[in-house]
Amino acid sequence: MDKKVYYGEYSLKHWIELLLKKDLELPPYQRNFVWSEEQVKEFVNGLKGEIFVPPVTIGVCNKDGVNHNLILDGQQRLSSILLAFFGVYPKKDAFPRDEDERVMADGVAEEDDEPDVEYINWSLRIFADKGPTVQGVQSAITHQQYSLVNYGITEDFFENKYLPFSFIIPNADNEAEQHEFYSSVFRNINILGTPLNPIESRQSLYFLKSELQSFFDPECCRNLKIELVGKNQAYDFVRTMAILSQYKIDGRFNRLAQGYKPKMEKYYEEYIYAVVNDKNNGVFVQFSTIFPGKDFAPRITLLNDTLNELGYNQLHFKSIIDSDVYMFGLVYNTVIEGNNIDFTRKDALMRELQNKISFFKRNDGHRASPSLLKYMRTRVEQSITIFNRYVIHPAH
């Protein structure tokens, strides 16, 4: 996209004023605060020592005819400045992170030698919502939620120290094009050595069209958890829909995601763009073919009602094997086909699903490497086959 980029720097005090006045905003897909208290102190000491700090990246985005200045890169730095200014750090038990962490797209948790990132459910939005005055924020700071921290700085520090910025103005008024551009910018940025994992990166694409956010991340699926590597992680609805949308157009289980391993994130990204653009890209069935008029809400409601009727809110998926068997056939019938499930035969359905899960887990290869495509394809086939036996009629 054609654009203009401006560079400069603001005093830390001016950054604080912009944040508290909400002249700067976090995009919805930005994760919460991840820096530890020690990292904040280290950053403040670096500013005192005049180290080089990468510029904060701001992008102008038009929404409903109003320009918004989005923080594309620099949330951790700006959050740290706010915390240092007020001399506090949020307590983890007062802002606990969510129980789940986003599951990797292929159903396997990321394994490396890096320590887990400590997310807490705090972001600079909390202080900004108490602005625009410093007094408003201070009155909302309590010892129950924040620890007092001596960052070793004075008021002069915020007036005399500067943080650079790059300011992007796209030469386009089309809101969708701007969101797509900024999503690509966001996905290519590593925030001060804390890279986005694939799910965090992919989430930025969910906002390419605001009306599709509730499709890519439906509320009824947010409480579904999968136990992977000893952690409760979130069920990935986009993964399920991408795979099922390919099956709907292709009809062959043995071709699902063929050629994409180990590039599954590319597969999911292509699905998201196919949905956003409502095009048949040859891999996935066209979005409006499944949802005439792009009205997906009734099918998501049907999914929600079916989850409740089958008691899925009481289930704990102990592995990706469990979640795939329970979910692929259910989502295919309710969301892709718009079918109702016969709840009078619920007990028989649940027994059949549980028996199939036990069968898969007795298979040494399937149990040891559930992310292999051949095993995933088998789970898709068996789950759909089972659920098809319990369909009563299309929903209207």
Short mmCIF file of C-alpha atoms in Angstrom, two decimals:
data_model
loop_
_atom_site.label_atom_id
_atom_site.label_comp_id
_atom_site.label_asym_id
_atom_site.label_seq_id
_atom_site.Cartn_x
_atom_site.Cartn_y
_atom_site.Cartn_z
CA MET A 1 0.00 0.00 0.00
CA ASP A 2 1.20 3.49 -0.84
CA LYS A 3 1.91 5.35 2.39
CA LYS A 4 3.72 8.20 4.06
CA VAL A 5 5.94 7.55 7.06
CA TYR A 6 7.03 10.29 9.46
CA TYR A 7 9.73 9.97 12.10
CA GLY A 8 10.36 11.90 15.27
CA GLU A 9 10.43 11.65 19.05
CA TYR A 10 8.29 12.75 21.99
CA SER A 11 9.21 13.31 25.59
CA LEU A 12 8.05 10.56 27.93
CA LYS A 13 5.67 13.09 29.51
CA HIS A 14 4.05 13.75 26.14
CA TRP A 15 3.64 10.01 25.50
CA ILE A 16 1.85 9.72 28.84
CA GLU A 17 -0.49 12.59 27.94
CA LEU A 18 -1.33 10.98 24.59
CA LEU A 19 -2.10 7.65 26.25
CA LEU A 20 -4.29 9.07 29.01
CA LYS A 21 -6.23 11.18 26.51
CA LYS A 22 -6.69 8.06 24.36
CA ASP A 23 -5.08 9.80 21.41
CA LEU A 24 -3.26 6.48 21.01
CA GLU A 25 -5.12 3.17 21.03
CA LEU A 26 -4.23 -0.50 21.24
CA PRO A 27 -5.70 -2.54 18.38
CA PRO A 28 -8.10 -5.20 19.71
CA TYR A 29 -5.73 -8.01 18.73
CA GLN A 30 -2.85 -6.72 20.86
CA ARG A 31 -2.01 -9.14 23.66
CA ASN A 32 -1.82 -7.96 27.25
CA PHE A 33 1.25 -6.89 29.19
CA VAL A 34 4.08 -9.43 29.31
CA TRP A 35 7.08 -7.64 30.80
CA SER A 36 8.11 -8.53 34.33
CA GLU A 37 8.87 -5.91 36.96
CA GLU A 38 12.57 -6.50 36.38
CA GLN A 39 12.16 -5.91 32.64
CA VAL A 40 10.40 -2.62 33.32
CA LYS A 41 13.24 -1.54 35.62
CA GLU A 42 15.79 -2.60 33.02
CA PHE A 43 13.98 -0.58 30.35
CA VAL A 44 13.83 2.51 32.60
CA ASN A 45 17.53 2.16 33.39
CA GLY A 46 18.24 1.87 29.68
CA LEU A 47 16.43 5.13 29.03
CA LYS A 48 18.44 6.77 31.79
CA GLY A 49 21.61 5.42 30.19
CA GLU A 50 20.64 6.76 26.74
CA ILE A 51 20.62 3.33 25.09
CA PHE A 52 19.10 2.99 21.65
CA VAL A 53 15.38 2.19 21.84
CA PRO A 54 13.48 1.09 18.73
CA PRO A 55 10.77 3.56 17.73
CA VAL A 56 7.15 3.06 18.69
CA THR A 57 5.17 2.40 15.51
CA ILE A 58 1.84 4.22 15.15
CA GLY A 59 -0.56 3.75 12.26
CA VAL A 60 -3.49 5.97 11.29
CA CYS A 61 -6.56 3.86 10.57
CA ASN A 62 -9.95 5.12 9.48
CA LYS A 63 -12.95 3.52 11.18
CA ASP A 64 -16.48 4.69 10.45
CA GLY A 65 -15.11 7.94 9.07
CA VAL A 66 -12.95 8.70 12.13
CA ASN A 67 -9.17 8.41 12.23
CA HIS A 68 -7.67 6.34 15.03
CA ASN A 69 -3.98 6.21 15.96
CA LEU A 70 -3.18 2.54 16.53
CA ILE A 71 -0.16 1.29 18.48
CA LEU A 72 1.25 -1.34 16.11
CA ASP A 73 4.51 -1.85 17.97
CA GLY A 74 5.63 -0.55 21.34
CA GLN A 75 2.91 -1.54 23.76
CA GLN A 76 5.39 -3.00 26.27
CA ARG A 77 7.55 0.14 26.17
CA LEU A 78 4.63 2.53 26.56
CA SER A 79 3.11 0.40 29.33
CA SER A 80 6.42 0.46 31.15
CA ILE A 81 6.58 4.25 30.94
CA LEU A 82 3.10 4.49 32.47
CA LEU A 83 3.93 2.09 35.28
CA ALA A 84 7.19 3.91 36.03
CA PHE A 85 5.41 7.28 36.06
CA PHE A 86 2.91 6.09 38.65
CA GLY A 87 5.55 4.09 40.53
CA VAL A 88 3.65 0.82 40.52
CA TYR A 89 3.54 -2.67 39.05
CA PRO A 90 0.35 -4.76 38.70
CA LYS A 91 0.05 -7.72 41.05
CA LYS A 92 -0.34 -11.01 39.24
CA ASP A 93 -3.00 -12.30 41.62
CA ALA A 94 -5.05 -9.12 41.05
CA PHE A 95 -4.79 -9.40 37.26
CA PRO A 96 -4.47 -13.16 36.72
CA ARG A 97 -3.82 -14.33 33.21
CA ASP A 98 -6.44 -16.49 31.57
CA GLU A 99 -6.32 -20.15 32.47
CA ASP A 100 -5.80 -21.08 28.86
CA GLU A 101 -3.06 -20.26 26.41
CA ARG A 102 -3.68 -20.33 22.70
CA VAL A 103 -3.15 -23.80 21.28
CA MET A 104 -0.80 -24.15 18.34
CA ALA A 105 -2.66 -24.45 15.06
CA ASP A 106 -1.63 -28.06 14.37
CA GLY A 107 -2.85 -29.11 17.78
CA VAL A 108 0.54 -29.39 19.42
CA ALA A 109 1.94 -26.97 21.95
CA GLU A 110 5.06 -25.12 20.96
CA GLU A 111 8.10 -26.83 22.39
CA ASP A 112 11.40 -25.01 22.74
CA ASP A 113 13.94 -24.07 25.34
CA GLU A 114 12.46 -20.64 26.01
CA PRO A 115 10.71 -20.01 29.33
CA ASP A 116 6.96 -19.45 29.27
CA VAL A 117 5.92 -15.84 28.74
CA GLU A 118 4.13 -14.57 31.86
CA TYR A 119 0.94 -12.94 30.67
CA ILE A 120 -1.13 -10.95 33.13
CA ASN A 121 -4.56 -9.59 32.45
CA TRP A 122 -3.45 -5.95 32.52
CA SER A 123 -2.85 -3.47 29.73
CA LEU A 124 -2.37 0.26 29.40
CA ARG A 125 -6.08 0.49 28.53
CA ILE A 126 -6.83 0.17 32.25
CA PHE A 127 -4.97 3.40 33.02
CA ALA A 128 -6.25 5.13 29.87
CA ASP A 129 -9.84 4.37 30.90
CA LYS A 130 -9.22 6.28 34.16
CA GLY A 131 -7.79 9.31 32.34
CA PRO A 132 -7.46 11.85 30.96
CA THR A 133 -6.01 13.27 34.19
CA VAL A 134 -3.15 11.89 36.22
CA GLN A 135 -5.31 12.32 39.32
CA GLY A 136 -7.99 10.09 37.83
CA VAL A 137 -5.52 7.26 37.40
CA GLN A 138 -3.95 7.76 40.81
CA SER A 139 -7.34 7.59 42.52
CA ALA A 140 -7.93 4.19 40.93
CA ILE A 141 -4.60 2.68 42.02
CA THR A 142 -5.02 0.49 45.10
CA HIS A 143 -2.57 -1.56 47.13
CA GLN A 144 -4.75 -4.61 46.50
CA GLN A 145 -4.02 -4.43 42.78
CA TYR A 146 -0.60 -2.78 42.55
CA SER A 147 2.74 -2.99 44.28
CA LEU A 148 4.61 0.26 44.91
CA VAL A 149 7.93 0.23 43.08
CA ASN A 150 10.87 2.61 43.36
CA TYR A 151 12.12 2.97 39.79
CA GLY A 152 14.77 5.50 40.88
CA ILE A 153 13.51 8.39 38.75
CA THR A 154 12.23 11.92 39.24
CA GLU A 155 9.75 14.10 37.37
CA ASP A 156 12.61 15.55 35.33
CA PHE A 157 13.19 12.10 33.87
CA PHE A 158 9.84 12.21 32.04
CA GLU A 159 10.40 15.75 30.79
CA ASN A 160 13.97 15.25 29.57
CA LYS A 161 13.97 11.72 28.19
CA TYR A 162 12.55 10.95 24.75
CA LEU A 163 11.15 7.95 22.92
CA PRO A 164 11.23 7.86 19.10
CA PHE A 165 8.29 7.05 16.85
CA SER A 166 7.45 6.15 13.28
CA PHE A 167 4.06 7.41 12.17
CA ILE A 168 2.38 5.69 9.21
CA ILE A 169 -0.34 7.35 7.14
CA PRO A 170 -1.67 5.12 4.34
CA ASN A 171 -2.77 6.80 1.14
CA ALA A 172 -6.08 4.98 1.07
CA ASP A 173 -9.49 5.67 2.57
CA ASN A 174 -10.68 2.08 2.29
CA GLU A 175 -11.02 0.76 5.85
CA ALA A 176 -10.64 -2.90 4.86
CA GLU A 177 -7.44 -2.20 2.93
CA GLN A 178 -6.02 -0.26 5.87
CA HIS A 179 -6.80 -3.08 8.32
CA GLU A 180 -5.21 -5.64 6.01
CA PHE A 181 -2.11 -3.49 5.66
CA TYR A 182 -1.75 -2.95 9.41
CA SER A 183 -2.36 -6.61 10.15
CA SER A 184 0.56 -7.48 7.89
CA VAL A 185 2.71 -4.86 9.63
CA PHE A 186 1.76 -6.21 13.05
CA ARG A 187 2.46 -9.81 12.04
CA ASN A 188 5.97 -8.93 10.90
CA ILE A 189 6.98 -7.15 14.09
CA ASN A 190 8.76 -8.81 17.00
CA ILE A 191 8.20 -6.79 20.13
CA LEU A 192 11.58 -6.19 21.77
CA GLY A 193 12.71 -9.78 21.67
CA THR A 194 9.35 -11.27 22.69
CA PRO A 195 8.14 -12.69 19.36
CA LEU A 196 4.49 -13.33 18.70
CA ASN A 197 3.63 -17.00 18.61
CA PRO A 198 1.70 -18.13 15.52
CA ILE A 199 -1.71 -17.92 17.18
CA GLU A 200 -1.08 -14.39 18.49
CA SER A 201 0.13 -13.38 15.05
CA ARG A 202 -2.85 -14.96 13.33
CA GLN A 203 -5.33 -13.23 15.64
CA SER A 204 -4.49 -9.90 14.06
CA LEU A 205 -6.12 -11.16 10.87
CA TYR A 206 -9.43 -11.72 12.66
CA PHE A 207 -9.95 -7.96 12.60
CA LEU A 208 -9.61 -7.46 8.86
CA LYS A 209 -13.39 -7.11 8.86
CA SER A 210 -14.96 -6.17 12.17
CA GLU A 211 -18.19 -8.00 11.38
CA LEU A 212 -16.29 -11.31 11.14
CA GLN A 213 -14.63 -11.16 14.56
CA SER A 214 -17.42 -13.14 16.20
CA PHE A 215 -17.11 -15.77 13.48
CA PHE A 216 -13.37 -16.33 13.78
CA ASP A 217 -13.51 -16.30 17.58
CA PRO A 218 -17.06 -17.27 18.61
CA GLU A 219 -17.90 -16.69 22.24
CA CYS A 220 -19.47 -20.14 22.62
CA CYS A 221 -16.09 -21.79 22.00
CA ARG A 222 -13.97 -19.67 24.32
CA ASN A 223 -14.55 -21.87 27.35
CA LEU A 224 -13.49 -25.05 25.55
CA LYS A 225 -10.09 -26.16 26.82
CA ILE A 226 -7.56 -28.73 25.67
CA GLU A 227 -4.92 -30.15 27.97
CA LEU A 228 -1.60 -30.02 26.15
CA VAL A 229 1.78 -30.43 27.79
CA GLY A 230 0.17 -30.11 31.21
CA LYS A 231 -1.59 -26.82 30.41
CA ASN A 232 -5.15 -25.88 29.60
CA GLN A 233 -5.09 -24.32 26.16
CA ALA A 234 -7.83 -22.82 24.06
CA TYR A 235 -9.75 -24.70 21.39
CA ASP A 236 -8.94 -23.35 17.91
CA PHE A 237 -12.18 -22.75 15.99
CA VAL A 238 -10.40 -21.37 12.90
CA ARG A 239 -8.36 -24.56 12.58
CA THR A 240 -11.55 -26.61 12.62
CA MET A 241 -13.34 -24.39 10.10
CA ALA A 242 -10.41 -24.30 7.68
CA ILE A 243 -10.15 -28.09 7.59
CA LEU A 244 -13.90 -28.60 7.28
CA SER A 245 -14.22 -25.91 4.59
CA GLN A 246 -11.68 -27.78 2.49
CA TYR A 247 -13.52 -31.06 3.05
CA LYS A 248 -16.80 -29.40 2.00
CA ILE A 249 -15.39 -28.39 -1.38
CA ASP A 250 -13.12 -31.38 -1.95
CA GLY A 251 -14.98 -34.24 -0.25
CA ARG A 252 -11.81 -36.25 0.34
CA PHE A 253 -10.40 -36.79 3.80
CA ASN A 254 -7.02 -37.94 2.51
CA ARG A 255 -6.38 -34.57 0.84
CA LEU A 256 -6.97 -32.33 3.86
CA ALA A 257 -4.15 -29.78 4.26
CA GLN A 258 -2.07 -31.72 1.76
CA GLY A 259 1.21 -29.95 1.07
CA TYR A 260 0.94 -27.61 4.05
CA LYS A 261 2.73 -29.59 6.73
CA PRO A 262 4.75 -28.05 8.40
CA LYS A 263 3.25 -24.78 7.11
CA MET A 264 -0.14 -25.09 8.76
CA GLU A 265 -0.25 -21.43 9.77
CA LYS A 266 -0.09 -20.53 6.07
CA TYR A 267 -3.07 -22.84 5.54
CA TYR A 268 -5.10 -21.08 8.23
CA GLU A 269 -4.03 -17.67 6.97
CA GLU A 270 -5.22 -18.53 3.46
CA TYR A 271 -8.54 -19.65 4.90
CA ILE A 272 -8.99 -16.35 6.78
CA TYR A 273 -8.27 -14.33 3.64
CA ALA A 274 -10.69 -16.52 1.67
CA VAL A 275 -13.41 -15.75 4.24
CA VAL A 276 -12.63 -12.03 4.38
CA ASN A 277 -12.62 -11.69 0.60
CA ASP A 278 -15.49 -14.19 0.13
CA LYS A 279 -13.71 -15.89 -2.75
CA ASN A 280 -13.34 -19.47 -3.86
CA ASN A 281 -9.58 -19.86 -3.87
CA GLY A 282 -9.73 -23.47 -4.97
CA VAL A 283 -8.89 -24.85 -1.53
CA PHE A 284 -11.85 -23.79 0.63
CA VAL A 285 -15.55 -23.59 -0.16
CA GLN A 286 -16.66 -20.01 -0.65
CA PHE A 287 -17.89 -18.38 2.56
CA SER A 288 -21.18 -17.15 1.08
CA THR A 289 -21.87 -20.63 -0.28
CA ILE A 290 -22.05 -21.94 3.28
CA PHE A 291 -23.64 -18.78 4.65
CA PRO A 292 -25.94 -17.14 2.07
CA GLY A 293 -25.75 -13.39 2.47
CA LYS A 294 -22.76 -14.02 4.74
CA ASP A 295 -25.20 -14.44 7.61
CA PHE A 296 -23.29 -16.84 9.85
CA ALA A 297 -24.96 -15.83 13.14
CA PRO A 298 -27.80 -18.44 13.05
CA ARG A 299 -25.29 -21.27 12.58
CA ILE A 300 -23.11 -20.02 15.44
CA THR A 301 -26.24 -19.86 17.59
CA LEU A 302 -27.06 -23.44 16.58
CA LEU A 303 -23.53 -24.47 17.54
CA ASN A 304 -23.88 -22.75 20.90
CA ASP A 305 -27.24 -24.43 21.61
CA THR A 306 -25.89 -27.83 20.61
CA LEU A 307 -22.81 -27.46 22.79
CA ASN A 308 -25.08 -26.70 25.74
CA GLU A 309 -27.52 -29.54 25.04
CA LEU A 310 -24.72 -32.09 24.73
CA GLY A 311 -23.08 -30.87 27.93
CA TYR A 312 -19.82 -29.82 26.30
CA ASN A 313 -19.46 -27.05 28.87
CA GLN A 314 -18.75 -29.82 31.38
CA LEU A 315 -16.20 -31.60 29.21
CA HIS A 316 -12.46 -31.37 29.65
CA PHE A 317 -10.60 -32.28 26.48
CA LYS A 318 -7.62 -34.26 27.72
CA SER A 319 -5.81 -34.14 24.38
CA ILE A 320 -6.13 -32.93 20.81
CA ILE A 321 -7.50 -36.41 20.04
CA ASP A 322 -10.46 -35.77 22.37
CA SER A 323 -11.22 -32.30 21.04
CA ASP A 324 -10.98 -33.37 17.38
CA VAL A 325 -13.34 -36.33 17.81
CA TYR A 326 -15.83 -34.29 19.80
CA MET A 327 -15.70 -31.18 17.64
CA PHE A 328 -15.08 -31.90 13.95
CA GLY A 329 -18.34 -33.76 13.35
CA LEU A 330 -20.31 -31.38 15.55
CA VAL A 331 -19.02 -28.23 13.82
CA TYR A 332 -19.41 -29.81 10.39
CA ASN A 333 -23.07 -30.62 10.95
CA THR A 334 -24.14 -27.48 12.81
CA VAL A 335 -22.00 -24.75 11.21
CA ILE A 336 -21.15 -26.10 7.75
CA GLU A 337 -24.40 -28.00 7.03
CA GLY A 338 -26.85 -26.31 9.41
CA ASN A 339 -28.11 -29.66 10.75
CA ASN A 340 -29.78 -30.35 14.07
CA ILE A 341 -28.55 -33.17 16.28
CA ASP A 342 -30.99 -35.65 17.82
CA PHE A 343 -30.64 -34.88 21.51
CA THR A 344 -32.91 -37.78 22.48
CA ARG A 345 -30.00 -40.05 21.50
CA LYS A 346 -27.42 -37.97 23.30
CA ASP A 347 -26.17 -40.78 25.56
CA ALA A 348 -25.57 -43.12 22.63
CA LEU A 349 -23.75 -40.37 20.73
CA MET A 350 -21.47 -39.56 23.65
CA ARG A 351 -20.65 -43.24 24.22
CA GLU A 352 -19.74 -43.68 20.57
CA LEU A 353 -17.46 -40.63 20.65
CA GLN A 354 -15.77 -41.80 23.86
CA ASN A 355 -15.23 -45.28 22.44
CA LYS A 356 -13.63 -43.84 19.32
CA ILE A 357 -11.31 -41.66 21.42
CA SER A 358 -10.25 -44.70 23.47
CA PHE A 359 -9.62 -46.62 20.25
CA PHE A 360 -7.33 -43.89 18.91
CA LYS A 361 -5.43 -43.63 22.19
CA ARG A 362 -4.71 -47.36 22.16
CA ASN A 363 -2.87 -46.86 18.88
CA ASP A 364 0.77 -46.18 19.78
CA GLY A 365 1.50 -44.05 16.71
CA HIS A 366 -1.69 -42.01 16.99
CA ARG A 367 -1.14 -41.42 20.69
CA ALA A 368 2.53 -40.47 20.32
CA SER A 369 2.17 -38.17 17.28
CA PRO A 370 -1.42 -36.91 17.12
CA SER A 371 -0.43 -33.86 15.06
CA LEU A 372 0.55 -35.94 12.04
CA LEU A 373 -1.79 -35.14 9.18
CA LYS A 374 -2.71 -38.78 8.56
CA TYR A 375 -4.02 -39.09 12.12
CA MET A 376 -5.79 -35.74 12.02
CA ARG A 377 -7.52 -36.77 8.79
CA THR A 378 -8.68 -40.02 10.40
CA ARG A 379 -10.15 -38.09 13.34
CA VAL A 380 -12.01 -35.77 10.97
CA GLU A 381 -13.44 -38.71 9.02
CA GLN A 382 -14.52 -40.69 12.07
CA SER A 383 -16.00 -37.71 13.90
CA ILE A 384 -18.12 -36.68 10.91
CA THR A 385 -19.18 -40.27 10.32
CA ILE A 386 -20.36 -40.64 13.90
CA PHE A 387 -22.26 -37.36 14.02
CA ASN A 388 -23.93 -38.02 10.66
CA ARG A 389 -25.75 -40.92 12.30
CA TYR A 390 -27.37 -38.55 14.80
CA VAL A 391 -28.65 -35.83 12.45
CA ILE A 392 -32.43 -35.40 12.37
CA HIS A 393 -33.10 -32.61 9.82
CA PRO A 394 -31.63 -29.36 8.49
CA ALA A 395 -32.21 -26.33 10.71
CA HIS A 396 -34.23 -23.44 9.30
#
